Amino acid sequence: MKNIKFKSVAVTGQDAIRTKYSAVQLGYYNDPFVQFFVQNPRKSQPIMNRGYFARVYSIEKLILQFLNVSKKIKEKNKEEKKDENFQNVVPQIVSLGSGLDTTFWRISQDEKFSSFQFRYFEVDLDQVNAKKIDVILKHKELSSIIGCEEKNNQKKEEQIEEILHGSKSGFFLDRKNAEIISSKYSLISGDLCALDSIIERMKIHKINFEAPTIFFSECSLVYLDPKYSDAIIGWIAKDFHVVFFANYEHINPNDPFGKRMLLNFEKRNAPLLGIHQYPSLSSQIQRLKDAGFVFAGADDMLSIYNRFSTSDEVDRLVIQKIQKLEFFDELEEWNLIMRHYMISWGVKIESEFIDLVSEFFHL
């Protein structure tokens, strides 16, 4: 990214993977794939383990809800015999600033997701993707889920066409651009500050602008100057026919804790460039509405986590389980930290399907 040093981004990314690995090792959630990406693993503090559980669980929940809504839209479309072509489109999941994240592998092997077809895209800097490719190729547990690497003398474009149309089940490895293309998974290299380039790369990977799509970002867009992140969000809302968006990032920079939080990131040479323009839940919601999303919401992570403990039985049982994993006496600090992170979500969809969104897409 133009205004961030790659090394600083890499350090924060490795910190995230290290904490996720710690949480997995202690049983907060299941992820047999994170072990392959972690370097110098160490046990994180209970407050960090629980916080990362809340982050992972929330994003996964929104992705699952998106797939359910997409399925119901298809069913309604079929009942009303509207658009026969729509029945053949596959929902798409796009991770912006994906780093070494393992969501694709985790949900590909998760029983909750087994009834859904989807294409998964990851977008990050080529330096980050090159490291990810090395790990993927090193471990069959990762590469086998994508398929075998296709190696032949065909032209690149011909190989990609055959892979994406299903006549080949493997993947195409583009070492020069640090990219992977398969029918299930695409790893795309690009600077989020250079939107035109990202769009061109996505077109090469055959993203479908007519298919239901969810974009999500975990602590990525907040590192950008708002003119770049706003351009991305505006493009998503404008160019995709049925699109969902979820963004996990920091808020409340102006209270004492928020100021300390900002200073900590600045010391690591990774300033939160977007936080002052969108410092609150209301500004985050308005941001999505201004971009063109017809439905928008946001909440801080403390409220979201507390709702999990009082909502449906599945969420309650999960929260009860994780709260028994470690001795936890940091409630005051927990409440403070969790009020400084939020998830915002937006949807652009035809008005007749809004009832499905309000019923199935929320935290």
Short mmCIF file of C-alpha atoms in Angstrom, two decimals:
data_model
loop_
_atom_site.label_atom_id
_atom_site.label_comp_id
_atom_site.label_asym_id
_atom_site.label_seq_id
_atom_site.Cartn_x
_atom_site.Cartn_y
_atom_site.Cartn_z
CA MET A 1 0.00 0.00 0.00
CA LYS A 2 1.34 3.41 -0.91
CA ASN A 3 1.13 4.91 2.57
CA ILE A 4 2.08 1.90 4.65
CA LYS A 5 5.37 0.11 4.88
CA PHE A 6 5.06 -3.55 3.90
CA LYS A 7 7.08 -4.71 6.90
CA SER A 8 4.68 -3.02 9.33
CA VAL A 9 1.68 -4.64 7.66
CA ALA A 10 3.44 -8.01 7.71
CA VAL A 11 4.14 -7.68 11.44
CA THR A 12 0.52 -6.84 12.32
CA GLY A 13 -0.63 -9.72 10.09
CA GLN A 14 1.67 -12.19 11.81
CA ASP A 15 0.50 -10.91 15.21
CA ALA A 16 -3.08 -11.66 14.18
CA ILE A 17 -2.22 -15.19 13.02
CA ARG A 18 -0.21 -15.83 16.19
CA THR A 19 -3.15 -14.84 18.39
CA LYS A 20 -5.60 -16.87 16.29
CA TYR A 21 -3.30 -19.87 16.65
CA SER A 22 -3.20 -19.37 20.42
CA ALA A 23 -7.00 -19.23 20.58
CA VAL A 24 -7.30 -22.38 18.45
CA GLN A 25 -4.80 -24.28 20.60
CA LEU A 26 -6.86 -23.51 23.69
CA GLY A 27 -10.12 -24.63 22.06
CA TYR A 28 -11.85 -21.30 21.37
CA TYR A 29 -12.67 -22.43 17.84
CA ASN A 30 -11.58 -25.06 15.35
CA ASP A 31 -8.98 -24.28 12.70
CA PRO A 32 -6.58 -27.07 11.73
CA PHE A 33 -4.99 -24.84 9.06
CA VAL A 34 -3.70 -21.85 11.03
CA GLN A 35 -0.76 -23.91 12.33
CA PHE A 36 0.81 -23.85 8.86
CA PHE A 37 0.98 -20.04 8.73
CA VAL A 38 2.13 -19.14 12.24
CA GLN A 39 5.73 -18.23 13.03
CA ASN A 40 7.17 -18.25 16.55
CA PRO A 41 3.89 -19.29 18.20
CA ARG A 42 3.23 -18.26 21.78
CA LYS A 43 0.30 -18.27 24.16
CA SER A 44 -1.67 -15.03 24.15
CA GLN A 45 -3.39 -13.45 27.12
CA PRO A 46 -6.96 -14.64 27.82
CA ILE A 47 -8.37 -11.25 26.86
CA MET A 48 -6.71 -11.51 23.43
CA ASN A 49 -7.85 -15.10 22.89
CA ARG A 50 -11.43 -14.22 23.71
CA GLY A 51 -11.33 -11.06 21.58
CA TYR A 52 -10.04 -12.92 18.53
CA PHE A 53 -12.66 -15.60 19.03
CA ALA A 54 -15.35 -12.89 18.90
CA ARG A 55 -13.81 -11.47 15.72
CA VAL A 56 -13.58 -14.82 13.92
CA TYR A 57 -16.99 -16.03 15.10
CA SER A 58 -18.72 -12.80 14.02
CA ILE A 59 -17.23 -12.71 10.52
CA GLU A 60 -17.93 -16.41 10.00
CA LYS A 61 -21.52 -15.87 11.14
CA LEU A 62 -22.03 -13.07 8.61
CA ILE A 63 -20.56 -15.17 5.80
CA LEU A 64 -22.88 -18.05 6.69
CA GLN A 65 -25.87 -15.71 6.83
CA PHE A 66 -24.91 -14.28 3.43
CA LEU A 67 -24.84 -17.77 1.92
CA ASN A 68 -28.24 -18.52 3.44
CA VAL A 69 -29.72 -15.31 2.07
CA SER A 70 -28.22 -16.04 -1.37
CA LYS A 71 -29.81 -19.48 -1.30
CA LYS A 72 -33.20 -18.05 -0.37
CA ILE A 73 -32.97 -15.41 -3.11
CA LYS A 74 -32.35 -18.21 -5.61
CA GLU A 75 -35.33 -20.16 -4.29
CA LYS A 76 -37.61 -17.12 -4.49
CA ASN A 77 -36.32 -16.32 -7.95
CA LYS A 78 -37.07 -19.87 -9.07
CA GLU A 79 -40.58 -19.84 -7.58
CA GLU A 80 -41.42 -16.63 -9.39
CA LYS A 81 -39.68 -17.81 -12.59
CA LYS A 82 -37.84 -14.52 -12.96
CA ASP A 83 -34.33 -15.13 -14.24
CA GLU A 84 -33.32 -18.65 -15.21
CA ASN A 85 -29.67 -17.65 -15.59
CA PHE A 86 -29.58 -16.57 -11.94
CA GLN A 87 -30.06 -20.21 -10.88
CA ASN A 88 -26.61 -21.05 -12.24
CA VAL A 89 -24.58 -18.32 -10.55
CA VAL A 90 -22.34 -19.24 -7.63
CA PRO A 91 -22.14 -16.89 -4.61
CA GLN A 92 -18.78 -15.19 -4.14
CA ILE A 93 -16.82 -14.35 -0.99
CA VAL A 94 -14.08 -11.70 -1.23
CA SER A 95 -11.55 -10.99 1.52
CA LEU A 96 -9.86 -7.58 1.23
CA GLY A 97 -6.39 -7.40 2.76
CA SER A 98 -6.55 -11.12 3.50
CA GLY A 99 -2.98 -11.57 4.72
CA LEU A 100 -2.39 -15.10 5.99
CA ASP A 101 -6.04 -15.63 6.90
CA THR A 102 -7.36 -19.21 6.75
CA THR A 103 -11.11 -18.59 6.44
CA PHE A 104 -11.32 -20.23 3.00
CA TRP A 105 -9.85 -23.52 4.22
CA ARG A 106 -11.75 -23.46 7.48
CA ILE A 107 -15.20 -23.00 5.96
CA SER A 108 -14.41 -25.39 3.08
CA GLN A 109 -14.09 -28.16 5.67
CA ASP A 110 -16.79 -26.96 8.08
CA GLU A 111 -20.00 -28.99 8.13
CA LYS A 112 -22.07 -25.80 8.55
CA PHE A 113 -20.95 -24.72 5.07
CA SER A 114 -21.10 -28.12 3.37
CA SER A 115 -24.43 -27.49 1.62
CA PHE A 116 -23.20 -24.31 -0.09
CA GLN A 117 -21.28 -23.76 -3.28
CA PHE A 118 -19.14 -20.63 -3.42
CA ARG A 119 -16.09 -19.05 -5.03
CA TYR A 120 -13.60 -17.47 -2.68
CA PHE A 121 -11.28 -14.56 -3.54
CA GLU A 122 -8.45 -13.12 -1.47
CA VAL A 123 -6.79 -9.78 -2.25
CA ASP A 124 -3.50 -8.54 -0.81
CA LEU A 125 -0.07 -7.20 -1.69
CA ASP A 126 2.07 -9.41 -3.91
CA GLN A 127 4.74 -9.69 -1.16
CA VAL A 128 2.12 -11.06 1.24
CA ASN A 129 0.67 -13.40 -1.38
CA ALA A 130 4.10 -14.77 -2.32
CA LYS A 131 4.58 -15.88 1.29
CA LYS A 132 1.11 -17.39 1.34
CA ILE A 133 1.77 -19.32 -1.87
CA ASP A 134 4.96 -20.77 -0.38
CA VAL A 135 2.99 -22.08 2.59
CA ILE A 136 0.16 -23.44 0.42
CA LEU A 137 2.56 -25.35 -1.83
CA LYS A 138 4.50 -26.69 1.14
CA HIS A 139 1.47 -28.29 2.82
CA LYS A 140 -0.82 -30.73 1.01
CA GLU A 141 -3.47 -30.10 3.66
CA LEU A 142 -3.86 -26.65 2.07
CA SER A 143 -3.15 -27.26 -1.62
CA SER A 144 -5.34 -30.38 -1.86
CA ILE A 145 -8.44 -28.35 -1.02
CA ILE A 146 -7.73 -26.07 -3.99
CA GLY A 147 -6.71 -28.94 -6.29
CA CYS A 148 -3.49 -30.02 -7.98
CA GLU A 149 -1.36 -27.48 -9.78
CA GLU A 150 -1.93 -27.63 -13.54
CA LYS A 151 1.37 -27.79 -15.44
CA ASN A 152 1.30 -27.98 -19.23
CA ASN A 153 2.30 -26.07 -22.33
CA GLN A 154 -1.03 -24.35 -22.88
CA LYS A 155 -1.20 -20.59 -22.91
CA LYS A 156 -2.02 -19.02 -19.55
CA GLU A 157 -5.38 -17.71 -20.77
CA GLU A 158 -6.40 -21.14 -22.09
CA GLN A 159 -5.51 -22.84 -18.81
CA ILE A 160 -7.48 -20.29 -16.80
CA GLU A 161 -10.54 -20.69 -19.03
CA GLU A 162 -10.49 -24.49 -18.70
CA ILE A 163 -10.05 -24.33 -14.92
CA LEU A 164 -12.83 -21.81 -14.38
CA HIS A 165 -15.23 -23.66 -16.70
CA GLY A 166 -14.70 -26.91 -14.82
CA SER A 167 -12.94 -28.96 -17.48
CA LYS A 168 -9.90 -29.03 -15.18
CA SER A 169 -10.09 -29.45 -11.41
CA GLY A 170 -6.69 -28.06 -10.49
CA PHE A 171 -5.31 -24.56 -10.09
CA PHE A 172 -3.11 -22.25 -12.11
CA LEU A 173 -0.10 -20.80 -10.30
CA ASP A 174 1.10 -17.41 -11.53
CA ARG A 175 4.43 -16.95 -9.77
CA LYS A 176 5.20 -13.69 -11.54
CA ASN A 177 2.13 -11.95 -10.14
CA ALA A 178 1.98 -14.05 -6.93
CA GLU A 179 -1.52 -15.32 -7.75
CA ILE A 180 -3.51 -18.54 -7.75
CA ILE A 181 -6.57 -19.20 -9.90
CA SER A 182 -8.93 -22.14 -9.42
CA SER A 183 -12.65 -22.82 -9.71
CA LYS A 184 -12.98 -22.57 -5.91
CA TYR A 185 -10.29 -20.14 -4.83
CA SER A 186 -8.44 -17.16 -6.26
CA LEU A 187 -5.51 -15.33 -4.68
CA ILE A 188 -5.23 -11.86 -6.24
CA SER A 189 -2.30 -9.48 -5.90
CA GLY A 190 -2.90 -5.77 -5.71
CA ASP A 191 -2.54 -2.59 -3.70
CA LEU A 192 -5.85 -1.54 -2.16
CA CYS A 193 -4.80 2.06 -2.89
CA ALA A 194 -4.82 1.24 -6.62
CA LEU A 195 -8.45 0.31 -7.23
CA ASP A 196 -8.30 0.26 -11.04
CA SER A 197 -5.54 -2.34 -10.91
CA ILE A 198 -7.53 -4.45 -8.42
CA ILE A 199 -10.58 -4.36 -10.70
CA GLU A 200 -8.51 -5.48 -13.68
CA ARG A 201 -7.00 -8.38 -11.72
CA MET A 202 -10.47 -9.43 -10.54
CA LYS A 203 -11.72 -9.47 -14.12
CA ILE A 204 -8.83 -11.75 -15.09
CA HIS A 205 -9.92 -14.05 -12.27
CA LYS A 206 -13.46 -13.95 -13.72
CA ILE A 207 -15.29 -12.45 -10.79
CA ASN A 208 -19.01 -12.33 -11.63
CA PHE A 209 -20.60 -8.92 -11.07
CA GLU A 210 -24.08 -10.48 -11.35
CA ALA A 211 -23.54 -13.14 -8.66
CA PRO A 212 -24.45 -12.50 -5.01
CA THR A 213 -21.18 -11.41 -3.40
CA ILE A 214 -19.94 -10.58 0.07
CA PHE A 215 -16.83 -8.47 0.62
CA PHE A 216 -15.27 -8.47 4.06
CA SER A 217 -12.29 -6.79 5.66
CA GLU A 218 -10.63 -7.45 9.01
CA CYS A 219 -8.52 -4.49 10.12
CA SER A 220 -7.41 -3.66 6.58
CA LEU A 221 -9.35 -0.66 5.28
CA VAL A 222 -8.66 1.35 8.44
CA TYR A 223 -4.96 1.49 7.51
CA LEU A 224 -5.80 3.30 4.26
CA ASP A 225 -6.32 6.98 3.66
CA PRO A 226 -10.15 7.30 3.55
CA LYS A 227 -10.08 8.44 -0.08
CA TYR A 228 -8.84 4.95 -1.00
CA SER A 229 -11.12 2.94 1.28
CA ASP A 230 -14.14 5.05 0.29
CA ALA A 231 -13.35 4.39 -3.37
CA ILE A 232 -13.32 0.64 -2.73
CA ILE A 233 -16.60 0.68 -0.81
CA GLY A 234 -18.25 2.91 -3.42
CA TRP A 235 -17.13 0.63 -6.25
CA ILE A 236 -18.49 -2.44 -4.43
CA ALA A 237 -21.91 -0.83 -3.96
CA LYS A 238 -22.00 0.52 -7.53
CA ASP A 239 -20.75 -2.35 -9.68
CA PHE A 240 -22.16 -5.47 -8.01
CA HIS A 241 -25.80 -6.38 -8.55
CA VAL A 242 -26.48 -8.12 -5.21
CA VAL A 243 -23.74 -7.34 -2.72
CA PHE A 244 -23.08 -7.59 1.00
CA PHE A 245 -20.26 -5.92 2.90
CA ALA A 246 -18.75 -6.48 6.37
CA ASN A 247 -15.94 -4.47 7.92
CA TYR A 248 -14.17 -5.14 11.23
CA GLU A 249 -12.06 -2.25 12.51
CA HIS A 250 -11.26 0.19 15.29
CA ILE A 251 -13.44 3.08 16.52
CA ASN A 252 -13.60 5.70 19.29
CA PRO A 253 -10.15 7.29 18.86
CA ASN A 254 -10.79 10.38 20.97
CA ASP A 255 -11.22 9.01 24.50
CA PRO A 256 -8.17 8.19 26.68
CA PHE A 257 -8.07 4.53 25.69
CA GLY A 258 -8.55 5.40 22.02
CA LYS A 259 -5.64 7.83 22.13
CA ARG A 260 -3.37 5.17 23.66
CA MET A 261 -4.53 2.71 21.01
CA LEU A 262 -3.62 5.13 18.21
CA LEU A 263 -0.21 5.82 19.74
CA ASN A 264 0.51 2.10 19.92
CA PHE A 265 -0.16 1.64 16.20
CA GLU A 266 1.83 4.75 15.30
CA LYS A 267 4.83 3.42 17.24
CA ARG A 268 4.65 0.29 15.09
CA ASN A 269 4.64 2.46 11.96
CA ALA A 270 1.11 1.29 11.11
CA PRO A 271 -1.12 4.32 11.78
CA LEU A 272 -4.91 3.95 11.60
CA LEU A 273 -5.36 6.49 8.83
CA GLY A 274 -9.12 6.05 8.48
CA ILE A 275 -10.25 6.17 12.09
CA HIS A 276 -10.67 9.95 12.46
CA GLN A 277 -13.00 10.28 9.48
CA TYR A 278 -15.14 7.36 10.70
CA PRO A 279 -14.71 7.39 14.50
CA SER A 280 -18.16 6.21 15.57
CA LEU A 281 -20.86 3.67 14.80
CA SER A 282 -23.14 6.35 13.35
CA SER A 283 -20.39 7.61 11.01
CA GLN A 284 -19.66 4.04 9.89
CA ILE A 285 -23.33 3.46 9.08
CA GLN A 286 -23.61 6.76 7.21
CA ARG A 287 -20.46 5.89 5.27
CA LEU A 288 -22.15 2.77 3.87
CA LYS A 289 -25.39 4.59 3.09
CA ASP A 290 -23.49 7.33 1.29
CA ALA A 291 -21.69 4.66 -0.75
CA GLY A 292 -25.01 3.29 -2.01
CA PHE A 293 -25.92 0.42 0.31
CA VAL A 294 -29.68 0.34 0.88
CA PHE A 295 -29.36 -1.43 4.22
CA ALA A 296 -26.61 -0.61 6.73
CA GLY A 297 -25.83 -1.37 10.36
CA ALA A 298 -22.95 -1.36 12.83
CA ASP A 299 -22.28 -2.28 16.43
CA ASP A 300 -19.33 -2.44 18.77
CA MET A 301 -17.86 -5.82 19.59
CA LEU A 302 -18.90 -5.71 23.24
CA SER A 303 -22.57 -5.45 22.28
CA ILE A 304 -22.20 -8.14 19.63
CA TYR A 305 -20.46 -10.53 22.03
CA ASN A 306 -23.03 -9.92 24.77
CA ARG A 307 -25.86 -10.65 22.33
CA PHE A 308 -24.27 -13.99 21.47
CA SER A 309 -24.53 -14.97 25.14
CA THR A 310 -28.26 -14.20 25.26
CA SER A 311 -29.47 -14.97 21.71
CA ASP A 312 -30.23 -18.35 20.15
CA GLU A 313 -29.24 -21.59 21.82
CA VAL A 314 -26.34 -22.35 19.48
CA ASP A 315 -24.61 -19.03 20.23
CA ARG A 316 -25.31 -19.32 23.95
CA LEU A 317 -23.75 -22.77 24.16
CA VAL A 318 -20.66 -21.61 22.26
CA ILE A 319 -20.19 -18.63 24.59
CA GLN A 320 -20.71 -20.79 27.68
CA LYS A 321 -18.03 -23.15 26.43
CA ILE A 322 -15.38 -20.55 25.65
CA GLN A 323 -15.95 -18.70 28.93
CA LYS A 324 -14.84 -21.84 30.79
CA LEU A 325 -11.57 -22.23 28.88
CA GLU A 326 -9.40 -19.80 30.86
CA PHE A 327 -9.50 -17.93 34.15
CA PHE A 328 -10.72 -14.47 33.24
CA ASP A 329 -10.72 -11.52 35.65
CA GLU A 330 -10.16 -8.66 33.19
CA LEU A 331 -13.78 -7.62 32.75
CA GLU A 332 -13.19 -3.88 33.03
CA GLU A 333 -10.38 -3.96 30.46
CA TRP A 334 -12.42 -6.35 28.28
CA ASN A 335 -15.36 -3.96 28.19
CA LEU A 336 -13.04 -1.08 27.34
CA ILE A 337 -11.22 -2.85 24.50
CA MET A 338 -14.33 -4.32 22.93
CA ARG A 339 -15.99 -0.89 22.78
CA HIS A 340 -13.10 0.23 20.56
CA TYR A 341 -13.72 -2.38 17.84
CA MET A 342 -16.79 -2.71 15.69
CA ILE A 343 -18.30 -4.49 12.72
CA SER A 344 -20.29 -2.56 10.14
CA TRP A 345 -22.38 -4.28 7.49
CA GLY A 346 -24.17 -3.12 4.38
CA VAL A 347 -26.37 -4.68 1.69
CA LYS A 348 -27.41 -3.61 -1.80
CA ILE A 349 -30.28 -5.72 -3.02
CA GLU A 350 -33.64 -5.45 -4.78
CA SER A 351 -36.36 -4.13 -2.47
CA GLU A 352 -38.40 -7.33 -2.68
CA PHE A 353 -35.59 -9.23 -0.91
CA ILE A 354 -35.03 -6.76 1.94
CA ASP A 355 -37.18 -8.89 4.24
CA LEU A 356 -34.71 -11.75 3.79
CA VAL A 357 -31.84 -9.45 4.71
CA SER A 358 -33.45 -8.10 7.86
CA GLU A 359 -34.37 -11.64 8.94
CA PHE A 360 -31.13 -13.44 8.15
CA PHE A 361 -28.27 -10.90 7.94
CA HIS A 362 -27.47 -9.32 11.30
CA LEU A 363 -25.34 -9.71 14.39
#
